[in-house]
PDB file of C-alpha atoms and ligand atoms in Angstrom:
ATOM      1  CA  MET A 181    -141.771 128.246  79.941  1.00 39.00           C
ATOM      2  CA  THR A 182    -141.206 125.105  81.959  1.00 49.00           C
ATOM      3  CA  GLU A 183    -137.530 124.355  82.635  1.00 52.00           C
ATOM      4  CA  PRO A 184    -136.720 120.874  81.256  1.00 59.00           C
ATOM      5  CA  ARG A 185    -135.641 118.498  83.971  1.00 91.00           C
ATOM      6  CA  HIS A 186    -132.652 116.237  84.561  1.00 97.00           C
ATOM      7  CA  ILE A 187    -132.920 112.455  84.346  1.00 98.00           C
ATOM      8  CA  TYR A 188    -131.346 110.981  87.497  1.00 98.00           C
ATOM      9  CA  LEU A 189    -130.381 107.311  87.693  1.00 98.00           C
ATOM     10  CA  ILE A 190    -130.012 105.867  91.182  1.00 98.00           C
ATOM     11  CA  GLY A 191    -129.458 102.341  92.500  1.00 98.00           C
ATOM     12  CA  MET A 192    -126.902  99.914  93.816  1.00 95.00           C
ATOM     13  CA  ARG A 193    -123.514  99.241  92.311  1.00 91.00           C
ATOM     14  CA  GLY A 194    -124.047  96.852  89.409  1.00 90.00           C
ATOM     15  CA  SER A 195    -127.522  98.160  88.585  1.00 93.00           C
ATOM     16  CA  GLY A 196    -126.383  99.559  85.239  1.00 93.00           C
ATOM     17  CA  LYS A 197    -126.625 103.315  85.913  1.00 96.00           C
ATOM     18  CA  THR A 198    -123.620 104.284  83.799  1.00 94.00           C
ATOM     19  CA  VAL A 199    -124.288 102.040  80.806  1.00 95.00           C
ATOM     20  CA  VAL A 200    -128.024 102.843  80.720  1.00 97.00           C
ATOM     21  CA  GLY A 201    -127.254 106.535  81.245  1.00 97.00           C
ATOM     22  CA  LEU A 202    -124.981 106.548  78.208  1.00 97.00           C
ATOM     23  CA  GLN A 203    -127.746 104.994  76.078  1.00 97.00           C
ATOM     24  CA  ILE A 204    -130.330 107.542  77.206  1.00 97.00           C
ATOM     25  CA  ALA A 205    -127.942 110.455  76.688  1.00 97.00           C
ATOM     26  CA  ARG A 206    -127.059 109.304  73.184  1.00 97.00           C
ATOM     27  CA  ARG A 207    -130.676 108.754  72.170  1.00 96.00           C
ATOM     28  CA  LEU A 208    -131.920 112.079  73.572  1.00 96.00           C
ATOM     29  CA  ALA A 209    -128.770 113.999  72.554  1.00 96.00           C
ATOM     30  CA  LEU A 210    -128.294 115.117  76.159  1.00 97.00           C
ATOM     31  CA  PRO A 211    -125.007 115.517  78.032  1.00 97.00           C
ATOM     32  CA  ILE A 212    -124.241 112.873  80.647  1.00 97.00           C
ATOM     33  CA  ALA A 213    -122.717 113.522  84.066  1.00 97.00           C
ATOM     34  CA  ASP A 214    -121.517 110.778  86.409  1.00 97.00           C
ATOM     35  CA  THR A 215    -120.971 111.821  90.025  1.00 97.00           C
ATOM     36  CA  ASP A 216    -118.256 109.179  90.664  1.00 95.00           C
ATOM     37  CA  ALA A 217    -116.329 110.158  87.530  1.00 95.00           C
ATOM     38  CA  LEU A 218    -116.496 113.859  88.389  1.00 97.00           C
ATOM     39  CA  ILE A 219    -115.274 113.229  91.924  1.00 96.00           C
ATOM     40  CA  VAL A 220    -112.335 111.168  90.643  1.00 95.00           C
ATOM     41  CA  ALA A 221    -111.465 113.861  88.054  1.00 95.00           C
ATOM     42  CA  ARG A 222    -111.696 116.620  90.630  1.00 94.00           C
ATOM     43  CA  ARG A 223    -109.604 114.953  93.330  1.00 92.00           C
ATOM     44  CA  GLY A 224    -107.207 113.143  91.022  1.00 94.00           C
ATOM     45  CA  LEU A 225    -107.645 110.028  93.147  1.00 93.00           C
ATOM     46  CA  SER A 226    -109.673 106.840  92.751  1.00 92.00           C
ATOM     47  CA  ILE A 227    -112.717 106.567  95.002  1.00 92.00           C
ATOM     48  CA  ALA A 228    -110.989 103.746  96.878  1.00 90.00           C
ATOM     49  CA  ASP A 229    -108.089 106.094  97.597  1.00 92.00           C
ATOM     50  CA  ILE A 230    -110.396 108.941  98.693  1.00 93.00           C
ATOM     51  CA  PHE A 231    -112.148 106.573 101.143  1.00 92.00           C
ATOM     52  CA  ALA A 232    -108.805 105.302 102.434  1.00 91.00           C
ATOM     53  CA  ALA A 233    -107.068 108.674 102.749  1.00 93.00           C
ATOM     54  CA  GLU A 234    -109.924 110.975 103.766  1.00 93.00           C
ATOM     55  CA  GLY A 235    -112.697 108.698 104.956  1.00 93.00           C
ATOM     56  CA  GLU A 236    -116.243 108.063 103.764  1.00 93.00           C
ATOM     57  CA  GLN A 237    -117.672 111.318 105.137  1.00 95.00           C
ATOM     58  CA  ALA A 238    -115.247 113.405 103.067  1.00 95.00           C
ATOM     59  CA  PHE A 239    -116.349 111.443  99.999  1.00 95.00           C
ATOM     60  CA  ARG A 240    -120.037 111.965 100.845  1.00 97.00           C
ATOM     61  CA  ASP A 241    -119.509 115.714 101.291  1.00 97.00           C
ATOM     62  CA  LEU A 242    -117.781 115.951  97.926  1.00 96.00           C
ATOM     63  CA  GLU A 243    -120.511 113.806  96.353  1.00 97.00           C
ATOM     64  CA  ALA A 244    -123.221 116.194  97.632  1.00 98.00           C
ATOM     65  CA  ARG A 245    -121.354 119.228  96.291  1.00 97.00           C
ATOM     66  CA  VAL A 246    -120.852 117.651  92.872  1.00 98.00           C
ATOM     67  CA  LEU A 247    -124.526 116.645  92.742  1.00 98.00           C
ATOM     68  CA  ALA A 248    -125.631 120.203  93.529  1.00 97.00           C
ATOM     69  CA  GLU A 249    -123.349 121.621  90.841  1.00 97.00           C
ATOM     70  CA  ILE A 250    -124.422 119.292  88.057  1.00 97.00           C
ATOM     71  CA  SER A 251    -128.060 119.723  89.020  1.00 97.00           C
ATOM     72  CA  GLN A 252    -127.883 123.239  87.568  1.00 95.00           C
ATOM     73  CA  PRO A 253    -129.182 123.683  83.977  1.00 94.00           C
ATOM     74  CA  PRO A 254    -128.816 122.599  81.220  1.00 95.00           C
ATOM     75  CA  PRO A 255    -130.756 119.357  81.498  1.00 96.00           C
ATOM     76  CA  LYS A 256    -128.662 116.220  81.450  1.00 97.00           C
ATOM     77  CA  VAL A 257    -128.625 112.542  82.284  1.00 98.00           C
ATOM     78  CA  ILE A 258    -127.055 112.114  85.733  1.00 98.00           C
ATOM     79  CA  ALA A 259    -125.675 108.733  86.842  1.00 98.00           C
ATOM     80  CA  THR A 260    -125.128 108.722  90.615  1.00 98.00           C
ATOM     81  CA  GLY A 261    -123.068 106.654  93.044  1.00 96.00           C
ATOM     82  CA  GLY A 262    -124.964 103.945  94.899  1.00 96.00           C
ATOM     83  CA  GLY A 263    -124.843 105.819  98.186  1.00 96.00           C
ATOM     84  CA  ILE A 264    -126.277 109.124  96.914  1.00 98.00           C
ATOM     85  CA  VAL A 265    -129.562 108.483  98.742  1.00 98.00           C
ATOM     86  CA  LEU A 266    -127.820 108.319 102.136  1.00 97.00           C
ATOM     87  CA  ALA A 267    -128.193 112.105 102.399  1.00 98.00           C
ATOM     88  CA  GLU A 268    -131.731 113.460 102.678  1.00 97.00           C
ATOM     89  CA  ASP A 269    -130.678 116.705 100.971  1.00 98.00           C
ATOM     90  CA  ASN A 270    -129.565 114.764  97.908  1.00 98.00           C
ATOM     91  CA  ILE A 271    -132.951 113.050  97.716  1.00 98.00           C
ATOM     92  CA  ALA A 272    -134.816 116.347  97.986  1.00 97.00           C
ATOM     93  CA  LEU A 273    -132.597 118.007  95.360  1.00 97.00           C
ATOM     94  CA  MET A 274    -132.988 115.210  92.816  1.00 97.00           C
ATOM     95  CA  ARG A 275    -136.759 115.042  93.221  1.00 97.00           C
ATOM     96  CA  GLN A 276    -137.023 118.779  92.817  1.00 96.00           C
ATOM     97  CA  ARG A 277    -134.755 119.085  89.795  1.00 96.00           C
ATOM     98  CA  GLY A 278    -135.714 116.096  87.756  1.00 96.00           C
ATOM     99  CA  LEU A 279    -137.192 112.675  87.258  1.00 97.00           C
ATOM    100  CA  VAL A 280    -135.537 110.006  89.362  1.00 98.00           C
ATOM    101  CA  PHE A 281    -135.297 106.380  88.196  1.00 98.00           C
ATOM    102  CA  TRP A 282    -134.251 103.571  90.530  1.00 98.00           C
ATOM    103  CA  LEU A 283    -132.494 100.842  88.565  1.00 98.00           C
ATOM    104  CA  ASP A 284    -133.105  97.745  90.627  1.00 97.00           C
ATOM    105  CA  ALA A 285    -132.147  94.078  90.425  1.00 95.00           C
ATOM    106  CA  PRO A 286    -131.998  91.181  92.882  1.00 94.00           C
ATOM    107  CA  PRO A 287    -128.756  90.798  94.871  1.00 92.00           C
ATOM    108  CA  SER A 288    -127.784  87.681  92.893  1.00 90.00           C
ATOM    109  CA  VAL A 289    -127.858  89.673  89.631  1.00 92.00           C
ATOM    110  CA  LEU A 290    -126.031  92.667  91.134  1.00 91.00           C
ATOM    111  CA  TRP A 291    -123.401  90.378  92.570  1.00 88.00           C
ATOM    112  CA  ARG A 292    -122.880  88.586  89.259  1.00 87.00           C
ATOM    113  CA  ARG A 293    -122.352  91.915  87.492  1.00 86.00           C
ATOM    114  CA  ILE A 294    -120.059  93.338  90.189  1.00 84.00           C
ATOM    115  CA  SER A 295    -117.895  90.267  90.495  1.00 80.00           C
ATOM    116  CA  GLY A 296    -117.610  90.080  86.692  1.00 78.00           C
ATOM    117  CA  ASP A 297    -116.042  93.560  86.661  1.00 74.00           C
ATOM    118  CA  PRO A 298    -112.820  93.310  88.713  1.00 68.00           C
ATOM    119  CA  ALA A 299    -111.225  96.411  87.105  1.00 68.00           C
ATOM    120  CA  SER A 300    -114.067  98.595  88.333  1.00 65.00           C
ATOM    121  CA  ALA A 301    -114.051  96.926  91.751  1.00 64.00           C
ATOM    122  CA  ALA A 302    -110.375  97.864  92.167  1.00 66.00           C
ATOM    123  CA  GLN A 303    -111.232 101.550  91.752  1.00 67.00           C
ATOM    124  CA  ARG A 304    -113.957 101.535  94.389  1.00 71.00           C
ATOM    125  CA  PRO A 305    -113.994 100.749  98.070  1.00 68.00           C
ATOM    126  CA  PRO A 306    -115.439  97.370  98.996  1.00 65.00           C
ATOM    127  CA  LEU A 307    -119.070  97.886  99.961  1.00 61.00           C
ATOM    128  CA  THR A 308    -119.089  94.749 102.002  1.00 56.00           C
ATOM    129  CA  ASP A 309    -116.995  93.737 105.006  1.00 49.00           C
ATOM    130  CA  ALA A 310    -116.538  90.129 104.170  1.00 45.00           C
ATOM    131  CA  ALA A 311    -115.983  87.810 101.264  1.00 58.00           C
ATOM    132  CA  THR A 312    -119.607  86.691 101.553  1.00 66.00           C
ATOM    133  CA  GLY A 313    -120.429  89.124  98.780  1.00 76.00           C
ATOM    134  CA  GLU A 314    -123.955  88.292  97.740  1.00 83.00           C
ATOM    135  CA  GLU A 315    -125.255  88.023 101.290  1.00 86.00           C
ATOM    136  CA  GLU A 316    -123.662  91.293 102.333  1.00 85.00           C
ATOM    137  CA  LEU A 317    -124.988  92.966  99.228  1.00 88.00           C
ATOM    138  CA  ALA A 318    -128.486  91.672 100.036  1.00 92.00           C
ATOM    139  CA  ARG A 319    -128.238  93.250 103.493  1.00 91.00           C
ATOM    140  CA  LEU A 320    -127.047  96.559 102.055  1.00 92.00           C
ATOM    141  CA  LEU A 321    -129.831  96.567  99.473  1.00 94.00           C
ATOM    142  CA  ALA A 322    -132.394  95.855 102.208  1.00 95.00           C
ATOM    143  CA  GLN A 323    -131.102  98.858 104.177  1.00 95.00           C
ATOM    144  CA  ARG A 324    -131.103 101.175 101.200  1.00 97.00           C
ATOM    145  CA  ALA A 325    -134.253 100.007  99.387  1.00 97.00           C
ATOM    146  CA  PRO A 326    -136.556 102.298 101.414  1.00 98.00           C
ATOM    147  CA  LEU A 327    -134.313 105.256 100.554  1.00 98.00           C
ATOM    148  CA  TYR A 328    -134.214 104.398  96.841  1.00 98.00           C
ATOM    149  CA  ALA A 329    -137.988 103.924  96.901  1.00 98.00           C
ATOM    150  CA  ARG A 330    -138.523 107.303  98.527  1.00 97.00           C
ATOM    151  CA  ALA A 331    -136.143 109.087  96.172  1.00 98.00           C
ATOM    152  CA  ALA A 332    -137.433 107.555  92.943  1.00 98.00           C
ATOM    153  CA  HIS A 333    -140.396 108.541  90.801  1.00 96.00           C
ATOM    154  CA  HIS A 334    -140.082 105.160  89.038  1.00 97.00           C
ATOM    155  CA  ARG A 335    -138.514 101.812  89.917  1.00 97.00           C
ATOM    156  CA  ILE A 336    -137.134  99.987  86.891  1.00 97.00           C
ATOM    157  CA  ASP A 337    -136.378  96.270  87.120  1.00 96.00           C
ATOM    158  CA  THR A 338    -133.123  95.735  85.246  1.00 94.00           C
ATOM    159  CA  ALA A 339    -132.654  92.022  85.919  1.00 92.00           C
ATOM    160  CA  ALA A 340    -133.757  90.642  82.587  1.00 91.00           C
ATOM    161  CA  ASP A 341    -133.497  93.407  80.018  1.00 93.00           C
ATOM    162  CA  SER A 342    -130.677  94.853  77.928  1.00 94.00           C
ATOM    163  CA  PRO A 343    -129.433  98.401  78.572  1.00 95.00           C
ATOM    164  CA  GLU A 344    -131.123  99.449  75.286  1.00 96.00           C
ATOM    165  CA  THR A 345    -134.514  98.144  76.416  1.00 97.00           C
ATOM    166  CA  ILE A 346    -134.157  99.761  79.845  1.00 97.00           C
ATOM    167  CA  ALA A 347    -133.191 103.053  78.213  1.00 97.00           C
ATOM    168  CA  ASP A 348    -136.311 102.781  75.977  1.00 96.00           C
ATOM    169  CA  ARG A 349    -138.542 102.324  78.989  1.00 97.00           C
ATOM    170  CA  ILE A 350    -137.050 105.310  80.762  1.00 97.00           C
ATOM    171  CA  ILE A 351    -137.344 107.539  77.681  1.00 96.00           C
ATOM    172  CA  THR A 352    -140.996 106.534  77.288  1.00 95.00           C
ATOM    173  CA  LEU A 353    -141.677 107.379  80.937  1.00 95.00           C
ATOM    174  CA  CYS A 354    -139.930 110.746  80.545  1.00 94.00           C
ATOM    175  CA  ARG A 355    -142.031 111.585  77.503  1.00 91.00           C
ATOM    176  CA  SER A 356    -145.253 110.719  79.283  1.00 89.00           C
ATOM    177  CA  ALA A 357    -144.348 112.569  82.493  1.00 80.00           C
ATOM    178  CA  ALA A 358    -146.489 115.540  83.325  1.00 57.00           C
ATOM    179  CA  PRO A 359    -144.635 118.851  83.487  1.00 58.00           C
ATOM    180  CA  PRO A 360    -143.542 119.783  86.974  1.00 49.00           C
TER     181      PRO A 360
HETATM  182  C1  S3P B1560    -120.917 103.555  96.600  1.00 96.77           C
HETATM  183  C2  S3P B1560    -121.037 103.281  95.263  1.00 96.77           C
HETATM  184  C3  S3P B1560    -120.040 103.703  94.271  1.00 96.77           C
HETATM  185  C4  S3P B1560    -119.242 104.912  94.747  1.00 96.77           C
HETATM  186  C5  S3P B1560    -118.706 104.664  96.098  1.00 96.77           C
HETATM  187  C6  S3P B1560    -119.782 104.351  97.139  1.00 96.77           C
HETATM  188  C7  S3P B1560    -121.966 103.085  97.547  1.00 96.77           C
HETATM  189  O1  S3P B1560    -120.720 104.064  93.055  1.00 96.77           O
HETATM  190  O2  S3P B1560    -120.025 106.096  94.733  1.00 96.77           O
HETATM  191  O3  S3P B1560    -117.817 103.598  95.998  1.00 96.77           O
HETATM  192  O4  S3P B1560    -121.940 103.500  98.714  1.00 96.77           O
HETATM  193  O5  S3P B1560    -122.843 102.307  97.109  1.00 96.77           O
HETATM  194  P1  S3P B1560    -121.390 102.969  92.067  1.00 96.77           P
HETATM  195  O6  S3P B1560    -122.790 102.754  92.516  1.00 96.77           O
HETATM  196  O7  S3P B1560    -121.338 103.642  90.731  1.00 96.77           O
HETATM  197  O8  S3P B1560    -120.556 101.748  92.146  1.00 96.77           O
END
């Protein structure tokens, strides 16, 4: 029998991974796992505090370990942190264990969503060096886009649609996917 696969959501901060993931999980009656949330629960520190106290590499190591653990069965919806694709091993693991969806949106849309969510921003390290948020975000997206593209089986444009509609599109793609 073919082992059912995980549904991985990747993309920049503000792309809607968590909210869309919750919709998919509810509709397919699957568990949801969120790498950021698991890291925070495990360390008992916010991600901003982990970055500040232990540095980004310590966070990335923990992120890779958490991803490997939750990539075991049973199948689930997995919302990842925006930097998950920075490690080649993470890309290979996700592609092997599931279907990978890149939730994408233009920098202006990402920036509008991020800056409208100050509570969440306080829990996470700033991704940008300066106060020129949208420009810095555009640069970061340009650097990461080739990685997201390589990791993903499907790119989903999230700029105009509701989380429900995006979840519908992903569920349809999962149902039409050929078995591995
Ligand atoms: C990061 C994104 C964050 C979190 C960490 C690093 C990144 O997750 O993993 O702050 O490098 O893009 P979200 O994409 O859920 O904000």
